Amino acid sequence: MTRNAWTRWPSPEALGRAGVTPPRRLLAWVVRLLVLGVLLGGVFSSSRAHGWDTLIGVGVVLLAAATGWSFFRTTLQHRLWPSLAAVLLLEAVAIPAHSSGFRLLALAVWCGCVVIALERLPLAAGLPVVAVGLGLYGAVNNDSPLTTVITGVALALGGYTLRLDAEARGGAQRLLAQERAARAAEAESAALAERARIAREIHDVLAHSLSAQLVHLEAARLLIERGAGREQVLDRVVAARGMARDGLEETRQALSALRGELTPLEEFLTQLVGTAAAAEVAVTGERRPLTAEASQAVRRVAQEALTNVRKHAPGAKVRLRLDYGEQQVTLDVRDSGGPPGELAVAGAGYGLLGMRERAELLGGSLEAGPGEEGFVVTLKVPA
């Protein structure tokens, strides 16, 4: 619910010193000292400026200064009744000061009360204070009625102008605080997204590496159960060891990729199929650099697809085709099929599911299923 403009306090940012530039703060202190000097000057320039009367005048000035400071503190805390009590006390103190002959002191206090009441109090509370101050000022002022009216209007406009200026500064401070909070939230969101990306990369690398190791270790277990020779079992264990070593290397590559140190994608795919005589790589379209996320997605899908071929159709021919289209890059991995291997049931089967989620995060897609001969995996990601 929007607060009524008549009962609304100026914001804490408007009443406080936040956002006030050092030159402006210096100017405020200069004005305060000038006002204090004018009040003291009014005391000593008065015809009553001698003996105890002078001490009384100085005491009134100090009391006014202390009361004004209290008023500024209570309005900053939005405490209505203490604020009203302080400003009314200021106006009341000026009455005996004027009666004692300190006319300039009284007029300055009443004028100051008009300005600060409009600047720092809710309008519903400040206007009565303004009316009292201007009434007292007009009752004792010796100027012409027109001059008194013009002075009163100028004081009211000055106080309200200061109020609007303070509100504008307070609004700017709130906007600045909101902008800083938004930037902090954006930075935190970016950090969380980066952590999620790093976690996803490391997870994919480890999942691929451990899955490949599981293939060979499961084969070793089957060979041992069947009483196979030592050399056959040793070959599988050595292969698992090599997979572990390759997994560490892939982890290093993934970390390098996260730092933007990516090897060319075509070179990576060639190395991936490397020594497999039954695998071939074809690249079509105009080659161009991809984003780190898109490049990593292609690499991980290629690794996962080849691992699945080794598990489910060992010995099958594999064809990898990377096509650079205008809007997207397509990776097509298909095998010639064949009898399922002994390790077809090894693993949890979540590899392609994770790859599909990765592709969808990039705004792409992944399709996997039987083809004309064997199994086909097709990845499409925006270029």
CSV table of C-alpha atoms in Angstrom, one decimal:
chain,number,residue,atom,x,y,z
A,1,MET,CA,0.0,0.0,0.0
A,2,THR,CA,1.3,3.5,-0.9
A,3,ARG,CA,1.7,5.7,2.1
A,4,ASN,CA,-0.2,9.0,2.1
A,5,ALA,CA,2.0,11.9,0.9
A,6,TRP,CA,0.9,14.0,3.9
A,7,THR,CA,2.0,11.5,6.5
A,8,ARG,CA,5.0,10.1,4.7
A,9,TRP,CA,8.4,10.8,6.2
A,10,PRO,CA,11.3,11.6,4.0
A,11,SER,CA,13.3,8.4,3.4
A,12,PRO,CA,16.2,7.5,5.7
A,13,GLU,CA,18.5,7.9,2.7
A,14,ALA,CA,17.2,11.5,2.2
A,15,LEU,CA,17.6,12.4,5.9
A,16,GLY,CA,21.0,10.7,6.2
A,17,ARG,CA,24.4,11.7,4.9
A,18,ALA,CA,24.8,8.8,2.5
A,19,GLY,CA,25.4,10.0,-1.0
A,20,VAL,CA,26.4,13.5,0.0
A,21,THR,CA,29.6,14.4,-1.7
A,22,PRO,CA,32.5,15.8,0.3
A,23,PRO,CA,32.2,19.3,-1.2
A,24,ARG,CA,28.5,19.4,-0.4
A,25,ARG,CA,29.1,18.1,3.1
A,26,LEU,CA,31.7,20.8,3.6
A,27,LEU,CA,29.2,23.4,2.4
A,28,ALA,CA,26.7,22.1,4.9
A,29,TRP,CA,29.1,22.5,7.8
A,30,VAL,CA,30.0,26.0,6.6
A,31,VAL,CA,26.3,26.9,6.5
A,32,ARG,CA,25.9,25.6,10.1
A,33,LEU,CA,28.8,27.6,11.3
A,34,LEU,CA,27.6,30.7,9.6
A,35,VAL,CA,24.2,30.3,11.2
A,36,LEU,CA,25.8,29.7,14.6
A,37,GLY,CA,27.9,32.8,13.9
A,38,VAL,CA,24.9,34.9,13.0
A,39,LEU,CA,23.1,33.8,16.2
A,40,LEU,CA,26.1,34.6,18.4
A,41,GLY,CA,26.6,37.9,16.5
A,42,GLY,CA,23.0,38.7,17.2
A,43,VAL,CA,23.6,38.2,20.9
A,44,PHE,CA,26.7,40.4,21.1
A,45,SER,CA,25.3,43.1,18.8
A,46,SER,CA,22.2,43.5,20.9
A,47,SER,CA,21.7,46.5,23.1
A,48,ARG,CA,21.4,44.1,26.0
A,49,ALA,CA,24.8,42.6,25.3
A,50,HIS,CA,26.4,43.1,28.7
A,51,GLY,CA,26.7,41.2,32.0
A,52,TRP,CA,24.3,38.4,32.7
A,53,ASP,CA,22.2,39.2,29.6
A,54,THR,CA,25.0,38.2,27.4
A,55,LEU,CA,25.5,34.9,29.2
A,56,ILE,CA,21.7,34.3,28.9
A,57,GLY,CA,21.9,35.0,25.1
A,58,VAL,CA,24.9,32.7,24.7
A,59,GLY,CA,23.0,30.0,26.7
A,60,VAL,CA,20.0,30.3,24.4
A,61,VAL,CA,22.2,29.9,21.4
A,62,LEU,CA,23.8,26.7,22.8
A,63,LEU,CA,20.5,25.4,23.8
A,64,ALA,CA,19.1,26.0,20.3
A,65,ALA,CA,22.2,24.2,18.8
A,66,ALA,CA,21.7,21.2,21.1
A,67,THR,CA,18.0,21.1,20.5
A,68,GLY,CA,18.6,21.4,16.7
A,69,TRP,CA,21.1,18.5,16.8
A,70,SER,CA,18.5,16.4,18.8
A,71,PHE,CA,15.9,17.3,16.1
A,72,PHE,CA,18.1,16.1,13.3
A,73,ARG,CA,18.8,12.8,15.2
A,74,THR,CA,15.1,12.0,16.0
A,75,THR,CA,13.9,12.8,12.5
A,76,LEU,CA,16.6,10.5,11.1
A,77,GLN,CA,15.0,7.7,13.2
A,78,HIS,CA,11.5,8.8,12.2
A,79,ARG,CA,10.4,9.5,15.7
A,80,LEU,CA,7.5,11.9,15.3
A,81,TRP,CA,6.8,13.1,18.9
A,82,PRO,CA,10.4,13.7,20.0
A,83,SER,CA,11.0,15.5,16.7
A,84,LEU,CA,7.9,17.7,17.2
A,85,ALA,CA,8.9,18.4,20.8
A,86,ALA,CA,12.4,19.4,19.7
A,87,VAL,CA,11.3,21.9,17.0
A,88,LEU,CA,8.5,23.4,19.2
A,89,LEU,CA,11.1,23.8,22.0
A,90,LEU,CA,13.2,25.7,19.5
A,91,GLU,CA,10.4,28.0,18.6
A,92,ALA,CA,9.5,28.5,22.3
A,93,VAL,CA,13.0,29.3,23.3
A,94,ALA,CA,13.1,32.2,20.8
A,95,ILE,CA,10.1,33.9,22.5
A,96,PRO,CA,11.9,34.8,25.8
A,97,ALA,CA,15.0,35.5,23.8
A,98,HIS,CA,13.1,38.1,21.8
A,99,SER,CA,11.5,39.5,25.0
A,100,SER,CA,15.0,39.9,26.5
A,101,GLY,CA,16.1,42.1,23.6
A,102,PHE,CA,17.7,39.4,21.3
A,103,ARG,CA,15.5,40.2,18.3
A,104,LEU,CA,17.9,38.9,15.6
A,105,LEU,CA,18.5,35.7,17.5
A,106,ALA,CA,14.7,35.0,17.8
A,107,LEU,CA,14.0,35.8,14.1
A,108,ALA,CA,16.9,33.5,13.0
A,109,VAL,CA,15.6,30.6,15.1
A,110,TRP,CA,12.0,31.0,13.8
A,111,CYS,CA,13.2,31.1,10.2
A,112,GLY,CA,15.4,28.1,10.7
A,113,CYS,CA,12.4,26.1,12.3
A,114,VAL,CA,10.3,26.9,9.2
A,115,VAL,CA,13.0,25.5,6.9
A,116,ILE,CA,13.9,22.4,8.8
A,117,ALA,CA,10.3,21.5,9.6
A,118,LEU,CA,9.5,21.4,5.9
A,119,GLU,CA,12.7,19.6,5.0
A,120,ARG,CA,12.6,16.8,7.6
A,121,LEU,CA,9.1,16.3,9.0
A,122,PRO,CA,6.0,14.7,7.4
A,123,LEU,CA,4.0,17.5,5.8
A,124,ALA,CA,1.0,17.0,8.1
A,125,ALA,CA,3.2,17.6,11.1
A,126,GLY,CA,5.5,20.1,9.5
A,127,LEU,CA,2.9,22.6,8.3
A,128,PRO,CA,1.6,23.4,11.8
A,129,VAL,CA,5.2,24.0,12.9
A,130,VAL,CA,5.7,26.2,9.8
A,131,ALA,CA,2.5,28.2,10.6
A,132,VAL,CA,3.6,28.8,14.2
A,133,GLY,CA,7.1,29.9,13.1
A,134,LEU,CA,5.9,32.2,10.4
A,135,GLY,CA,3.2,33.6,12.7
A,136,LEU,CA,5.7,34.4,15.4
A,137,TYR,CA,8.1,35.8,12.8
A,138,GLY,CA,5.3,38.0,11.3
A,139,ALA,CA,4.1,39.2,14.7
A,140,VAL,CA,7.5,40.7,15.8
A,141,ASN,CA,9.0,41.6,12.4
A,142,ASN,CA,9.2,45.4,11.7
A,143,ASP,CA,9.2,45.1,7.9
A,144,SER,CA,6.3,45.9,5.7
A,145,PRO,CA,3.5,43.3,5.4
A,146,LEU,CA,4.5,42.6,1.8
A,147,THR,CA,8.1,42.1,2.7
A,148,THR,CA,7.1,39.8,5.5
A,149,VAL,CA,4.9,37.7,3.2
A,150,ILE,CA,7.6,37.5,0.6
A,151,THR,CA,10.1,36.4,3.2
A,152,GLY,CA,7.7,33.7,4.6
A,153,VAL,CA,7.0,32.4,1.1
A,154,ALA,CA,10.7,32.3,0.4
A,155,LEU,CA,11.4,30.4,3.6
A,156,ALA,CA,8.6,27.9,2.8
A,157,LEU,CA,9.8,27.4,-0.8
A,158,GLY,CA,13.4,27.0,0.4
A,159,GLY,CA,12.5,24.4,3.0
A,160,TYR,CA,10.4,22.4,0.5
A,161,THR,CA,13.1,22.7,-2.2
A,162,LEU,CA,15.6,21.2,0.3
A,163,ARG,CA,13.1,18.4,0.9
A,164,LEU,CA,12.7,17.6,-2.8
A,165,ASP,CA,16.5,17.7,-3.3
A,166,ALA,CA,17.0,15.3,-0.3
A,167,GLU,CA,14.3,13.0,-1.7
A,168,ALA,CA,16.0,13.0,-5.1
A,169,ARG,CA,19.3,12.1,-3.5
A,170,GLY,CA,17.6,9.4,-1.4
A,171,GLY,CA,16.0,8.0,-4.5
A,172,ALA,CA,19.4,7.9,-6.2
A,173,GLN,CA,20.9,6.1,-3.2
A,174,ARG,CA,18.1,3.5,-3.3
A,175,LEU,CA,18.6,2.9,-7.0
A,176,LEU,CA,22.3,2.6,-6.5
A,177,ALA,CA,21.8,0.1,-3.7
A,178,GLN,CA,19.4,-1.9,-5.9
A,179,GLU,CA,21.8,-1.8,-8.8
A,180,ARG,CA,24.6,-3.1,-6.5
A,181,ALA,CA,22.4,-5.8,-5.1
A,182,ALA,CA,21.4,-6.8,-8.7
A,183,ARG,CA,25.1,-6.9,-9.7
A,184,ALA,CA,25.9,-9.0,-6.7
A,185,ALA,CA,23.1,-11.4,-7.4
A,186,GLU,CA,24.2,-11.5,-11.1
A,187,ALA,CA,27.8,-12.2,-10.1
A,188,GLU,CA,26.6,-14.9,-7.7
A,189,SER,CA,24.4,-16.5,-10.3
A,190,ALA,CA,27.3,-16.4,-12.8
A,191,ALA,CA,29.6,-18.1,-10.2
A,192,LEU,CA,27.0,-20.8,-9.5
A,193,ALA,CA,26.5,-21.4,-13.3
A,194,GLU,CA,30.3,-21.6,-13.7
A,195,ARG,CA,30.6,-24.1,-10.8
A,196,ALA,CA,27.8,-26.1,-12.3
A,197,ARG,CA,29.6,-26.1,-15.7
A,198,ILE,CA,32.8,-27.2,-14.1
A,199,ALA,CA,31.1,-29.9,-12.1
A,200,ARG,CA,29.3,-31.1,-15.3
A,201,GLU,CA,32.6,-31.2,-17.3
A,202,ILE,CA,34.4,-33.1,-14.6
A,203,HIS,CA,31.4,-35.5,-14.1
A,204,ASP,CA,31.3,-36.3,-17.8
A,205,VAL,CA,35.0,-36.9,-18.0
A,206,LEU,CA,35.0,-39.2,-14.9
A,207,ALA,CA,31.8,-41.0,-16.1
A,208,HIS,CA,33.4,-41.7,-19.4
A,209,SER,CA,36.7,-42.8,-18.0
A,210,LEU,CA,35.2,-45.0,-15.2
A,211,SER,CA,32.7,-46.5,-17.7
A,212,ALA,CA,35.6,-47.5,-20.0
A,213,GLN,CA,37.6,-48.9,-17.1
A,214,LEU,CA,34.5,-50.9,-15.9
A,215,VAL,CA,34.3,-52.5,-19.4
A,216,HIS,CA,37.8,-53.9,-19.1
A,217,LEU,CA,37.6,-54.8,-15.5
A,218,GLU,CA,34.3,-56.6,-16.1
A,219,ALA,CA,35.9,-58.5,-19.0
A,220,ALA,CA,38.8,-59.4,-16.7
A,221,ARG,CA,36.3,-60.8,-14.2
A,222,LEU,CA,34.6,-62.9,-16.8
A,223,LEU,CA,37.9,-64.2,-18.0
A,224,ILE,CA,38.9,-65.2,-14.5
A,225,GLU,CA,35.6,-66.9,-13.9
A,226,ARG,CA,36.1,-68.9,-17.1
A,227,GLY,CA,39.6,-69.9,-16.2
A,228,ALA,CA,41.3,-67.9,-19.0
A,229,GLY,CA,45.0,-67.7,-19.2
A,230,ARG,CA,47.1,-65.1,-17.3
A,231,GLU,CA,48.0,-63.2,-20.5
A,232,GLN,CA,44.3,-62.6,-21.4
A,233,VAL,CA,43.4,-61.3,-17.9
A,234,LEU,CA,46.6,-59.2,-17.8
A,235,ASP,CA,45.7,-57.6,-21.1
A,236,ARG,CA,42.3,-56.5,-19.7
A,237,VAL,CA,43.9,-55.1,-16.5
A,238,VAL,CA,46.5,-53.2,-18.5
A,239,ALA,CA,43.8,-51.8,-20.7
A,240,ALA,CA,41.9,-50.6,-17.6
A,241,ARG,CA,45.0,-49.0,-16.3
A,242,GLY,CA,45.4,-47.2,-19.6
A,243,MET,CA,41.9,-46.0,-19.4
A,244,ALA,CA,42.6,-44.6,-15.9
A,245,ARG,CA,45.6,-42.8,-17.3
A,246,ASP,CA,43.6,-41.5,-20.2
A,247,GLY,CA,40.9,-40.4,-17.8
A,248,LEU,CA,43.4,-38.3,-15.9
A,249,GLU,CA,44.6,-36.8,-19.2
A,250,GLU,CA,41.1,-36.0,-20.2
A,251,THR,CA,40.5,-34.3,-16.9
A,252,ARG,CA,43.5,-32.1,-17.5
A,253,GLN,CA,42.1,-31.4,-21.0
A,254,ALA,CA,38.7,-30.5,-19.6
A,255,LEU,CA,40.3,-28.1,-17.1
A,256,SER,CA,42.3,-26.6,-20.0
A,257,ALA,CA,39.1,-26.3,-22.0
A,258,LEU,CA,37.4,-24.4,-19.2
A,259,ARG,CA,40.3,-22.0,-19.3
A,260,GLY,CA,39.8,-21.6,-23.1
A,261,GLU,CA,42.8,-23.7,-24.1
A,262,LEU,CA,40.9,-26.1,-26.5
A,263,THR,CA,42.6,-28.2,-29.1
A,264,PRO,CA,41.0,-28.2,-32.5
A,265,LEU,CA,37.9,-30.3,-32.6
A,266,GLU,CA,38.8,-32.2,-35.8
A,267,GLU,CA,42.2,-33.1,-34.3
A,268,PHE,CA,40.5,-34.3,-31.1
A,269,LEU,CA,38.1,-36.6,-33.0
A,270,THR,CA,40.9,-38.0,-35.1
A,271,GLN,CA,42.9,-38.8,-32.0
A,272,LEU,CA,39.8,-40.3,-30.4
A,273,VAL,CA,39.3,-42.9,-33.1
A,274,GLY,CA,43.1,-43.0,-33.5
A,275,THR,CA,44.3,-46.6,-33.5
A,276,ALA,CA,40.9,-48.2,-34.3
A,277,ALA,CA,41.2,-49.5,-37.8
A,278,ALA,CA,37.5,-49.8,-38.1
A,279,ALA,CA,36.7,-46.2,-37.4
A,280,GLU,CA,36.8,-43.1,-39.7
A,281,VAL,CA,36.1,-39.4,-39.3
A,282,ALA,CA,34.6,-37.1,-41.9
A,283,VAL,CA,34.3,-33.3,-41.6
A,284,THR,CA,32.0,-31.3,-43.9
A,285,GLY,CA,31.0,-27.7,-44.1
A,286,GLU,CA,33.0,-24.5,-43.4
A,287,ARG,CA,35.1,-25.1,-40.4
A,288,ARG,CA,35.0,-22.4,-37.7
A,289,PRO,CA,35.7,-22.0,-34.0
A,290,LEU,CA,32.9,-23.1,-31.6
A,291,THR,CA,32.1,-21.9,-28.1
A,292,ALA,CA,33.7,-23.9,-25.3
A,293,GLU,CA,30.4,-25.3,-24.3
A,294,ALA,CA,29.4,-26.5,-27.8
A,295,SER,CA,32.9,-27.9,-28.4
A,296,GLN,CA,32.9,-29.8,-25.1
A,297,ALA,CA,29.4,-31.2,-25.9
A,298,VAL,CA,30.7,-32.6,-29.2
A,299,ARG,CA,33.7,-34.1,-27.6
A,300,ARG,CA,31.8,-35.8,-24.8
A,301,VAL,CA,29.1,-37.2,-27.1
A,302,ALA,CA,31.8,-38.6,-29.4
A,303,GLN,CA,33.5,-40.3,-26.4
A,304,GLU,CA,30.3,-41.7,-25.0
A,305,ALA,CA,29.2,-43.0,-28.4
A,306,LEU,CA,32.5,-44.8,-29.0
A,307,THR,CA,32.4,-46.3,-25.5
A,308,ASN,CA,28.9,-47.7,-26.2
A,309,VAL,CA,30.1,-49.2,-29.5
A,310,ARG,CA,32.9,-51.0,-27.7
A,311,LYS,CA,30.5,-52.3,-25.1
A,312,HIS,CA,27.5,-53.2,-27.2
A,313,ALA,CA,29.0,-54.0,-30.6
A,314,PRO,CA,32.7,-54.8,-30.3
A,315,GLY,CA,34.4,-55.0,-33.7
A,316,ALA,CA,31.8,-53.0,-35.5
A,317,LYS,CA,32.8,-50.3,-38.0
A,318,VAL,CA,32.2,-46.8,-36.8
A,319,ARG,CA,31.7,-43.6,-38.8
A,320,LEU,CA,31.9,-40.1,-37.2
A,321,ARG,CA,30.7,-37.2,-39.3
A,322,LEU,CA,31.0,-33.6,-38.1
A,323,ASP,CA,29.0,-31.2,-40.2
A,324,TYR,CA,29.3,-27.4,-39.9
A,325,GLY,CA,26.0,-25.9,-40.8
A,326,GLU,CA,25.0,-22.3,-41.0
A,327,GLN,CA,23.1,-22.3,-37.7
A,328,GLN,CA,24.3,-25.4,-36.0
A,329,VAL,CA,26.9,-28.1,-35.8
A,330,THR,CA,25.9,-31.8,-36.2
A,331,LEU,CA,27.8,-34.8,-35.0
A,332,ASP,CA,26.6,-38.1,-36.4
A,333,VAL,CA,28.1,-41.3,-34.9
A,334,ARG,CA,26.9,-44.6,-36.3
A,335,ASP,CA,28.2,-48.2,-36.3
A,336,SER,CA,27.7,-51.2,-38.6
A,337,GLY,CA,26.1,-53.3,-35.8
A,338,GLY,CA,27.0,-56.8,-34.8
A,339,PRO,CA,26.4,-59.3,-32.0
A,340,PRO,CA,26.3,-57.8,-28.5
A,341,GLY,CA,29.5,-58.1,-26.5
A,342,GLU,CA,29.9,-59.7,-23.2
A,343,LEU,CA,29.9,-56.3,-21.5
A,344,ALA,CA,26.6,-55.0,-22.9
A,345,VAL,CA,25.0,-55.0,-19.5
A,346,ALA,CA,27.9,-53.2,-17.8
A,347,GLY,CA,27.4,-49.6,-16.7
A,348,ALA,CA,24.3,-47.8,-15.5
A,349,GLY,CA,23.2,-46.6,-18.9
A,350,TYR,CA,23.0,-42.9,-18.0
A,351,GLY,CA,25.7,-41.7,-20.4
A,352,LEU,CA,23.5,-40.7,-23.3
A,353,LEU,CA,20.9,-39.3,-20.9
A,354,GLY,CA,23.5,-37.0,-19.5
A,355,MET,CA,24.6,-36.0,-23.0
A,356,ARG,CA,21.0,-35.2,-23.9
A,357,GLU,CA,20.7,-33.0,-20.9
A,358,ARG,CA,23.9,-31.2,-21.9
A,359,ALA,CA,22.7,-30.6,-25.4
A,360,GLU,CA,19.3,-29.3,-24.2
A,361,LEU,CA,21.1,-26.8,-21.9
A,362,LEU,CA,22.8,-25.4,-25.0
A,363,GLY,CA,19.6,-25.2,-26.9
A,364,GLY,CA,20.4,-28.3,-29.0
A,365,SER,CA,19.2,-31.9,-29.2
A,366,LEU,CA,20.5,-35.4,-29.1
A,367,GLU,CA,18.9,-38.4,-30.7
A,368,ALA,CA,20.0,-42.0,-30.2
A,369,GLY,CA,18.5,-45.2,-31.5
A,370,PRO,CA,18.8,-48.1,-34.0
A,371,GLY,CA,19.7,-47.2,-37.6
A,372,GLU,CA,19.7,-49.1,-40.8
A,373,GLU,CA,22.6,-51.3,-39.7
A,374,GLY,CA,23.6,-50.6,-36.1
A,375,PHE,CA,23.1,-47.8,-33.6
A,376,VAL,CA,23.0,-44.0,-34.5
A,377,VAL,CA,23.8,-41.1,-32.2
A,378,THR,CA,23.1,-37.6,-33.6
A,379,LEU,CA,24.0,-34.4,-31.7
A,380,LYS,CA,22.9,-30.9,-32.9
A,381,VAL,CA,24.1,-27.8,-31.1
A,382,PRO,CA,23.9,-24.2,-32.1
A,383,ALA,CA,27.1,-22.9,-33.8
